[in-house]
Short mmCIF file of C-alpha atoms in Angstrom, two decimals:
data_model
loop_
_atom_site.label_atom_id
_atom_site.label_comp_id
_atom_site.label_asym_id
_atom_site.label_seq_id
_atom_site.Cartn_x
_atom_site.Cartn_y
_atom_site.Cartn_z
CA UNK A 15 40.92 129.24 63.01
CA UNK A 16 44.89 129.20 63.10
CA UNK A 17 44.08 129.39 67.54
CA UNK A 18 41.88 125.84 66.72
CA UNK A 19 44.37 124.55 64.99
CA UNK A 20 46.71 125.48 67.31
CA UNK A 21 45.70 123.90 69.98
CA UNK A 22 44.67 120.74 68.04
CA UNK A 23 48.42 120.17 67.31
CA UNK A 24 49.11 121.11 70.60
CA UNK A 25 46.88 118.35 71.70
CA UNK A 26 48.24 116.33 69.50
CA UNK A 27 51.97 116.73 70.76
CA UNK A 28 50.86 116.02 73.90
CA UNK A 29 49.22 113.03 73.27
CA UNK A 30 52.65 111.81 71.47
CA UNK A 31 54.65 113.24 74.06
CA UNK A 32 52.04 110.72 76.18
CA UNK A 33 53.17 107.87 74.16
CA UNK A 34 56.33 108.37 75.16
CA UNK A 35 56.92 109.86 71.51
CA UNK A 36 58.20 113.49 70.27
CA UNK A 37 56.58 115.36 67.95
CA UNK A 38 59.95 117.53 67.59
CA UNK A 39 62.46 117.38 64.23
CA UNK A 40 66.04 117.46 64.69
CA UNK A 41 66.46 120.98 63.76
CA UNK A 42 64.18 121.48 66.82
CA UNK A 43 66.42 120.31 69.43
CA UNK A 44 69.20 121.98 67.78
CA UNK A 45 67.26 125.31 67.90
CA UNK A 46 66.90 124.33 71.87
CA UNK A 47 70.87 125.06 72.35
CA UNK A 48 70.79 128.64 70.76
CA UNK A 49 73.11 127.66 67.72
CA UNK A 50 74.44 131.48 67.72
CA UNK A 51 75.16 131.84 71.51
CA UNK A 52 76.93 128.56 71.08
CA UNK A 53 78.95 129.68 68.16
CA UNK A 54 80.18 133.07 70.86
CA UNK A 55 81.18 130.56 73.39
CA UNK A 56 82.88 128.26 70.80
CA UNK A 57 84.48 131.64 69.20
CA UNK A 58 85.87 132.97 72.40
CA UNK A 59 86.85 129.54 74.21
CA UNK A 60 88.92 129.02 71.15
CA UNK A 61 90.51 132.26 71.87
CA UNK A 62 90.74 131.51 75.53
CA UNK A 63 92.81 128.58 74.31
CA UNK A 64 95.03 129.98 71.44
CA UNK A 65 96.04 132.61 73.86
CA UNK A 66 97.35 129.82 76.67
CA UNK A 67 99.84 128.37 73.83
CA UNK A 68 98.62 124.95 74.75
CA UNK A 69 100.92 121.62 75.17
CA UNK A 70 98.12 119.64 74.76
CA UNK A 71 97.48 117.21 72.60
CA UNK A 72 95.59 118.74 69.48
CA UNK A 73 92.79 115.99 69.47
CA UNK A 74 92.26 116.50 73.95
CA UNK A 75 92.17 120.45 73.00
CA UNK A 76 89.79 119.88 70.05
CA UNK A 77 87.39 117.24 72.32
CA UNK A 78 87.81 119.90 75.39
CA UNK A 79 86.35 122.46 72.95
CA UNK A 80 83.55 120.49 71.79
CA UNK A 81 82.60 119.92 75.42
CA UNK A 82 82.59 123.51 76.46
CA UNK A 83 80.20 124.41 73.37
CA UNK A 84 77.77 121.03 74.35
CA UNK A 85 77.75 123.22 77.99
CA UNK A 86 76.88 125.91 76.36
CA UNK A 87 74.50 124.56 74.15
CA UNK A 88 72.58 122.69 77.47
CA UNK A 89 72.59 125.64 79.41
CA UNK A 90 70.49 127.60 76.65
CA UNK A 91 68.08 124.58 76.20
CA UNK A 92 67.61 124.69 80.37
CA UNK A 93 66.73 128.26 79.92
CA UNK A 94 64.24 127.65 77.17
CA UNK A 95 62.82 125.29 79.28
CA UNK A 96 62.67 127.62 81.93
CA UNK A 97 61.86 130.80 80.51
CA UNK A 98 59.09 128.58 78.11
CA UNK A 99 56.24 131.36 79.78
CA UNK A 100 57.91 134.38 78.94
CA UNK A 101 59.63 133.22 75.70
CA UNK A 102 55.81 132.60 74.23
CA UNK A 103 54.83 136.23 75.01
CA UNK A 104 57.63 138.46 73.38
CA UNK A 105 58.05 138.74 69.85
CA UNK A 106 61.94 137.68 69.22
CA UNK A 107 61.19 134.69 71.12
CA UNK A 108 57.39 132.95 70.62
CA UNK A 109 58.99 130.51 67.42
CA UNK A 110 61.11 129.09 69.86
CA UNK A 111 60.58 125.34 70.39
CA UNK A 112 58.67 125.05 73.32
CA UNK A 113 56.64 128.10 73.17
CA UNK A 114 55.74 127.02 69.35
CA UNK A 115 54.15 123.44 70.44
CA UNK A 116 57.41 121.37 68.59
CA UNK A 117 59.09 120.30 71.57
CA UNK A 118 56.84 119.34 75.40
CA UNK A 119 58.99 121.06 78.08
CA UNK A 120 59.85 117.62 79.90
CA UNK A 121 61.97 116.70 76.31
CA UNK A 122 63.99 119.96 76.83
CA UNK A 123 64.41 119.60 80.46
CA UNK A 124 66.01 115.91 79.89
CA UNK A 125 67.76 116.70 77.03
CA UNK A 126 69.08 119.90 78.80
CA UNK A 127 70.26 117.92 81.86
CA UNK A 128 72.04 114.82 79.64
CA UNK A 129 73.76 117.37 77.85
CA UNK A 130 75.06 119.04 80.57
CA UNK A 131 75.78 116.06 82.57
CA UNK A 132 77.47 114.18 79.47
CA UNK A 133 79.76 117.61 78.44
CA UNK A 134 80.99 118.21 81.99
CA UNK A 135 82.06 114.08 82.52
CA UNK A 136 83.84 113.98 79.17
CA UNK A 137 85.33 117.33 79.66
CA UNK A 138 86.31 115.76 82.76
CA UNK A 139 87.83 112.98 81.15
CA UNK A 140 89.63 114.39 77.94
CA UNK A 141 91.03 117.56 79.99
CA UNK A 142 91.15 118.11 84.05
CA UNK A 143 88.75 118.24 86.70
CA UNK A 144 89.22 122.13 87.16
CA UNK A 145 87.79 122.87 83.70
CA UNK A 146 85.27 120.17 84.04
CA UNK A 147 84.31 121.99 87.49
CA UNK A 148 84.85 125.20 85.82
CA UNK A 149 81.87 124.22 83.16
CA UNK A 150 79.66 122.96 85.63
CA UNK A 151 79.71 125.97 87.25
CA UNK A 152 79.20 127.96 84.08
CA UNK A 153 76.04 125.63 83.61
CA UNK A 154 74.57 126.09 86.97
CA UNK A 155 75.58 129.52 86.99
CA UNK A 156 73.39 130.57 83.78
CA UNK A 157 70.53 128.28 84.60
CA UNK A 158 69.74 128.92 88.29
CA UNK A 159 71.82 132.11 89.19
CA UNK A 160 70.47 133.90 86.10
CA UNK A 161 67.31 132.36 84.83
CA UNK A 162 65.82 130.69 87.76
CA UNK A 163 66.96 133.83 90.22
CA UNK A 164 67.69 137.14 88.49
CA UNK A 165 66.34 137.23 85.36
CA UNK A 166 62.89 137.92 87.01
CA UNK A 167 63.68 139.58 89.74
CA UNK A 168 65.89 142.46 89.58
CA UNK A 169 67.59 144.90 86.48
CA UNK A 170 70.80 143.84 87.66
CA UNK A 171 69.82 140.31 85.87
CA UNK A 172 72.40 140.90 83.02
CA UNK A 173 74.74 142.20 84.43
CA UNK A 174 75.29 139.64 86.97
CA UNK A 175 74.32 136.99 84.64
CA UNK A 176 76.78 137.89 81.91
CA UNK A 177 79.20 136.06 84.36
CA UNK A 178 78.31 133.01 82.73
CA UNK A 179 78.36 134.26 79.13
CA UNK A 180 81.92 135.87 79.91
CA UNK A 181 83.18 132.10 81.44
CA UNK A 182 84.16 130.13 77.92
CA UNK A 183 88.14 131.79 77.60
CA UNK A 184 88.87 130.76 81.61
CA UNK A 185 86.96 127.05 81.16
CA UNK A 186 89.00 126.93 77.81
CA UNK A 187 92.53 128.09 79.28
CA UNK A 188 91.91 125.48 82.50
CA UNK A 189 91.12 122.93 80.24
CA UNK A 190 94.51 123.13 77.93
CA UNK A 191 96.48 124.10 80.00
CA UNK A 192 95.52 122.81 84.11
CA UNK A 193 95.52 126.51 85.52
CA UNK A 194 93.76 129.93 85.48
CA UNK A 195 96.06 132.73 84.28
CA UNK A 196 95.43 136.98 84.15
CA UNK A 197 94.96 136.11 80.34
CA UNK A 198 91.63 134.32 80.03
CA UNK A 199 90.60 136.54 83.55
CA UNK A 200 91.44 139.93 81.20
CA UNK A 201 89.20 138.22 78.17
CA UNK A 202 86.49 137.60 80.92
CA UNK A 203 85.93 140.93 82.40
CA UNK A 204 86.19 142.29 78.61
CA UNK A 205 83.18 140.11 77.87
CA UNK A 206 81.97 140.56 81.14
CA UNK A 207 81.70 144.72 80.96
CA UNK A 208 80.96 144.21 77.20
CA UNK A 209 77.24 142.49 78.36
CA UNK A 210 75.71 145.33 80.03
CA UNK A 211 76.05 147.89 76.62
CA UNK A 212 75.21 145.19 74.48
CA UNK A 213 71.78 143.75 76.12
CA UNK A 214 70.69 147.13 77.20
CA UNK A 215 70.88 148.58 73.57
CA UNK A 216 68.47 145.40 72.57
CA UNK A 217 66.53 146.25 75.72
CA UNK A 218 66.08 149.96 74.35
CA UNK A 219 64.42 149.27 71.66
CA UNK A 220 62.91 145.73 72.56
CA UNK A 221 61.23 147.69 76.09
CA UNK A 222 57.49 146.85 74.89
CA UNK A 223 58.66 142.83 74.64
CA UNK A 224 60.25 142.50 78.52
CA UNK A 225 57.62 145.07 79.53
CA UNK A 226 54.56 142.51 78.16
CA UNK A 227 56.63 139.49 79.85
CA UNK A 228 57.31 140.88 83.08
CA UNK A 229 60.86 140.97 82.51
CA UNK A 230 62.63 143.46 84.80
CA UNK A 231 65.15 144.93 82.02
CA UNK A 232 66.73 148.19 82.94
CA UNK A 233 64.61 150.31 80.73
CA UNK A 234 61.54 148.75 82.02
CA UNK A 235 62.58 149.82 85.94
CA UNK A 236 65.05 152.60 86.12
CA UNK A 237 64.14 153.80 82.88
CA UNK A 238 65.14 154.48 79.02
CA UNK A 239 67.37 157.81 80.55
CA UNK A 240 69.09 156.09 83.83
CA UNK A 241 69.76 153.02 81.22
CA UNK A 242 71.44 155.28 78.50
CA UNK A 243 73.72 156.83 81.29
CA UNK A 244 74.75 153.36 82.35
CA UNK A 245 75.03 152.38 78.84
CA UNK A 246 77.78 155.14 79.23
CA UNK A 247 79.30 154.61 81.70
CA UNK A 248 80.19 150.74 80.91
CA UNK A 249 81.63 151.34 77.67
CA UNK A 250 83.91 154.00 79.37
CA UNK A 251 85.38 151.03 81.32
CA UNK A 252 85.10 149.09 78.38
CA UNK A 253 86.89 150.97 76.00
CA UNK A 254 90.10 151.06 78.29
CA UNK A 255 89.87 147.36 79.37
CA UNK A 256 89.86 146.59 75.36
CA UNK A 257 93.27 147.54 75.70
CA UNK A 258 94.12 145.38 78.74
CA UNK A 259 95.85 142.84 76.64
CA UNK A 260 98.39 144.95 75.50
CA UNK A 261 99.39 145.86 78.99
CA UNK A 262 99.81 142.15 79.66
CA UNK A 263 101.79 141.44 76.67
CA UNK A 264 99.50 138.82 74.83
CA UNK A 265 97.73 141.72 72.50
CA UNK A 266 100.29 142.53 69.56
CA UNK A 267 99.88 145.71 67.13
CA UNK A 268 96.96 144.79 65.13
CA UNK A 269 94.94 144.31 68.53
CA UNK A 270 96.06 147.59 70.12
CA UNK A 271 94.56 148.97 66.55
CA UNK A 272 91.14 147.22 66.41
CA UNK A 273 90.63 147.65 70.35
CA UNK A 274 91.45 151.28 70.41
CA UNK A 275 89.22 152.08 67.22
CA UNK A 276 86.98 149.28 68.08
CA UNK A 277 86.84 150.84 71.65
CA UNK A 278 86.62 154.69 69.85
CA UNK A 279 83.52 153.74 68.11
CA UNK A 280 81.88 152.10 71.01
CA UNK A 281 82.13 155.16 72.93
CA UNK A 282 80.69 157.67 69.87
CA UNK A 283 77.84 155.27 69.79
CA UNK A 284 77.16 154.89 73.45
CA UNK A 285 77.35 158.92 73.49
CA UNK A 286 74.58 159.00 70.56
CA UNK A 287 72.60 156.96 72.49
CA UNK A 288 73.20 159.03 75.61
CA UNK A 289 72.62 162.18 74.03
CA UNK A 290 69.91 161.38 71.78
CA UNK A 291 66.28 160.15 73.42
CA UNK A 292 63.25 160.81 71.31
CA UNK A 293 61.96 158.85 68.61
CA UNK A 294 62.73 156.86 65.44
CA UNK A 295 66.48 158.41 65.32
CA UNK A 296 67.13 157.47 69.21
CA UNK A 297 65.99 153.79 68.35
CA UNK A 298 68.00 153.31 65.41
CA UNK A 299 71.05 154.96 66.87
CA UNK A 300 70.47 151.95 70.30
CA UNK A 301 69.87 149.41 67.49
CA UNK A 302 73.44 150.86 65.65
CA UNK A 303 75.05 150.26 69.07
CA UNK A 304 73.79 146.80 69.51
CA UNK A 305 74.80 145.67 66.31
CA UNK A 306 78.32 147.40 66.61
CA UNK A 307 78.93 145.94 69.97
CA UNK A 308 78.79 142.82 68.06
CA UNK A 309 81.40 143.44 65.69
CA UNK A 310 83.43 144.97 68.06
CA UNK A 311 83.50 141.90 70.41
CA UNK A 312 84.17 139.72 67.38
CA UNK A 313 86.90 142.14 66.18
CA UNK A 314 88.60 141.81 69.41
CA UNK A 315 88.46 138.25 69.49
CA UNK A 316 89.36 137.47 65.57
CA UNK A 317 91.93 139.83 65.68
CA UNK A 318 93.77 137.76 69.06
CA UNK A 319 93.07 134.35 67.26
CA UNK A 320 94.94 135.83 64.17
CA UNK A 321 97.75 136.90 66.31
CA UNK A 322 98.30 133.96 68.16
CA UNK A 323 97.17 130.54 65.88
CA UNK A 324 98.07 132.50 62.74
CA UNK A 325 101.78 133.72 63.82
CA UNK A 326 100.93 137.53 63.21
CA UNK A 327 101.79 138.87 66.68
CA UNK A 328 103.81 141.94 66.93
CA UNK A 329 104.40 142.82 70.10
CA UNK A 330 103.69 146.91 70.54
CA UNK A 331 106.35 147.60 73.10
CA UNK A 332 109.95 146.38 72.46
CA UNK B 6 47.35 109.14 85.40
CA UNK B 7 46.23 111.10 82.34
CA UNK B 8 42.81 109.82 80.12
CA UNK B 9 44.70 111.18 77.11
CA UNK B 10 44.81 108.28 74.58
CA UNK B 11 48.04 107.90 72.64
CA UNK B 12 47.59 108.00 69.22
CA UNK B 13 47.26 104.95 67.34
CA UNK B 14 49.54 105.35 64.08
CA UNK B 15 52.09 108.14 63.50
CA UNK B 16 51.06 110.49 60.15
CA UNK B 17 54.02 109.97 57.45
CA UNK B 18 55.19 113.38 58.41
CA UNK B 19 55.73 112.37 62.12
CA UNK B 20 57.17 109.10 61.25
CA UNK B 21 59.73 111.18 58.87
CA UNK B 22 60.35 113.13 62.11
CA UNK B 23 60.96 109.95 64.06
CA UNK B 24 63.53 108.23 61.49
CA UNK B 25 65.55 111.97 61.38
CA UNK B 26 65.62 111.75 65.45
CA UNK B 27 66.62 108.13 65.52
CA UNK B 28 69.49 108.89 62.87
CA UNK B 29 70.75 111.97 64.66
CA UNK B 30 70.86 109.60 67.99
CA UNK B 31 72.75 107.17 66.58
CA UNK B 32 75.35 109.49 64.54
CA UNK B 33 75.43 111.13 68.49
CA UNK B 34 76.15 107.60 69.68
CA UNK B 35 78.74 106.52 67.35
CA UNK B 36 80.60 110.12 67.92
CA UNK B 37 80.18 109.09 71.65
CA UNK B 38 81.96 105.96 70.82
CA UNK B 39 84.80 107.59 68.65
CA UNK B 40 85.38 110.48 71.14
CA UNK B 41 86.24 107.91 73.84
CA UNK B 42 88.73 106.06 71.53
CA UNK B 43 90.64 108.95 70.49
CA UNK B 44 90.83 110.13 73.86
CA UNK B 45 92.08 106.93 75.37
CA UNK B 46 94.19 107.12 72.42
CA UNK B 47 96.01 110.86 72.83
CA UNK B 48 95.85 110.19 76.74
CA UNK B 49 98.06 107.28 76.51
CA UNK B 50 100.06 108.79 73.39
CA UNK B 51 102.98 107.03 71.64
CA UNK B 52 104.14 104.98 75.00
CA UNK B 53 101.17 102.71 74.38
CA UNK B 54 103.12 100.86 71.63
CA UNK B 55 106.06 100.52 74.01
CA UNK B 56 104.83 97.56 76.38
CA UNK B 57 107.23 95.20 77.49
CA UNK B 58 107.50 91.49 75.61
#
């Protein structure tokens, strides 16, 4: 019954989408630009620019920011359009627009595309053409490097891919402030190396969905063990590389704290998972790592944007 | 081509749909237009008051 009526409203959609008509609500198309990933890249742009002390003027910084997160938001609804065929058959994924009849894949691909194209020209406009060029990248980067390339083909997918969600603080700093520095690079390689723990924890426990999709996650090729050594082994460069902006002077105090207990309780987690590999108790410790890796990430990020737009840096050496 | 037929009237929960899309484009639109004049605004800063008689 529900599969009749199913398909009756899928008929239905199509016949509006025919008419040249959506069948979608507004809350639709927002759900198209993955509100949460686009509240990470908003969170750590904003920290990519607080960090660069920008001379800007607060309304260009404010517009600039705005872009970046419209980017962000158009290169998820490209990959929903994309990944429509594998979104319908995992579980975290099926109510997603397209997969879920609301939205006909040609209204995400052009709304995708006018997003993108629209965020880049006005970043463009309101900041420099290096961030502008710096966002397109981003875009293209995370829609055809990542979902059109890797995603299906090999386990290295996130790893490589995370280059896009690690891009924000660099697009941010180049659009306040005209240049690139070791700042926003350190914040990208901490988000970069953060990616690999973080998605692999999900894919631990999530294994049955990518398995059912054809998804090439770690766990599903090298396996649950080789993916819980790797695991590992990133968050021992992670850990350290927490603590990279202390070396170059922009983390104060309170961020050597959080990043080395932050960084502490990474590593006791990512050991758990290493060390434990049967049953419920190895799930929920992957599950206690991907939520933590969360926080910590966050923590890291809150604690720089206090530092720096809140006046509570102290510097740790002199 | 496609046979499909469009439909002939929209139910009252599709044209509810409609008016929300058509609201949220034109909000867009009008943030569009605002963006554009506070940018040309900041870009020019206080030296656009400063033309010459």
């Amino acid at each position: 019954m529900s599969t009749m009526s199913n398909s009756l409203t899928e008929t239905r959609a199509e016949s509006l989408a025919t008419a040249g008509l959506s069948q979608g609500d507004v809350s639709d198309f927002f759900a198209l630009l993955k509100p949460r990933v686009m509240f990470l890249v908003v969170f750590t742009a904003l920290v990519g620019m607080v960090v660069s002390h920008p001379t800007v003027h607060p309304i260009l910084a404010f517009v600039s920011l705005l872009m970046i997160a419209v980017g962000g938001g158009a290169s998820g609804c490209l990959n929903m359009w994309w990944d429509a065929d594998i979104d319908a058959v995992m579980t975290r994924t099926r109510k997603r627009p397209i997969p879920a009849g609301k939205i006909q894949p040609g209204e995400a691909l052009a709304f995708g595309v006018t997003l993108s194209v629209g965020s880049v020209i006005i970043l463009g406009l309101a900041s420099n053409w290096l961030a502008a060029s710096l966002l397109a990248f981003t875009i293209f980067f995370y829609v055809v490097v990542y979902s059109m390339w890797l995603k299906r083909s090999t386990p290295q997918n996130i790893v490589i891919g995370g280059a896009a969600g690690a891009l924000p603080p660099i697009v941010a700093q180049a659009a306040v402030t005209g240049h690139v520095s070791w700042d926003s690079i350190v914040l990208f390689a901490i988000i970069f190396m953060w990616t690999p723990p973080h998605f692999w924890a999900l894919a631990l426990v999530k294994s049955g969905d990518y398995e059912r999709a054809g998804v090439p996650m770690m766990p599903n090729v090298a396996g649950p063990d080789s993916t819980r050594f790797q695991i590992l082994a990133y968050t021992v460069l992670l850990a350290p590389l927490g603590l990279a902006p202390v070396a170059l002077g922009f983390g104060g105090l309170a961020y050597a704290i959080v990043a080395l207990v932050g960084g502490l309780g990474m590593l006791a987690l990512a050991v758990q998972v290493y060390r434990l590999r049967q049953g419920e108790p190895a799930m929920r410790v992957a599950q206690q790592l991907f939520g933590f890796s969360i926080l910590y990430l966050f923590l890291l990020f809150a604690t720089l944007l206090a530092e720096h737009g809140f006046g509570l840096f102290r510097p740790v050496f002199g | 081509m496609t046979d499909r037929k469009a439909p002939q009237s929209l139910t009252p929960e599709e044209q509810k749909r409609r008016r929300k899309r058509s609201l949220a484009l034109a909000l867009t639109l009008g943030a569009l237009v605002l963006i554009f004049y506070v940018v040309t605004i900041a870009k020019l800063g206080p030296g656009v008051l400063k033309r010459p008689m």
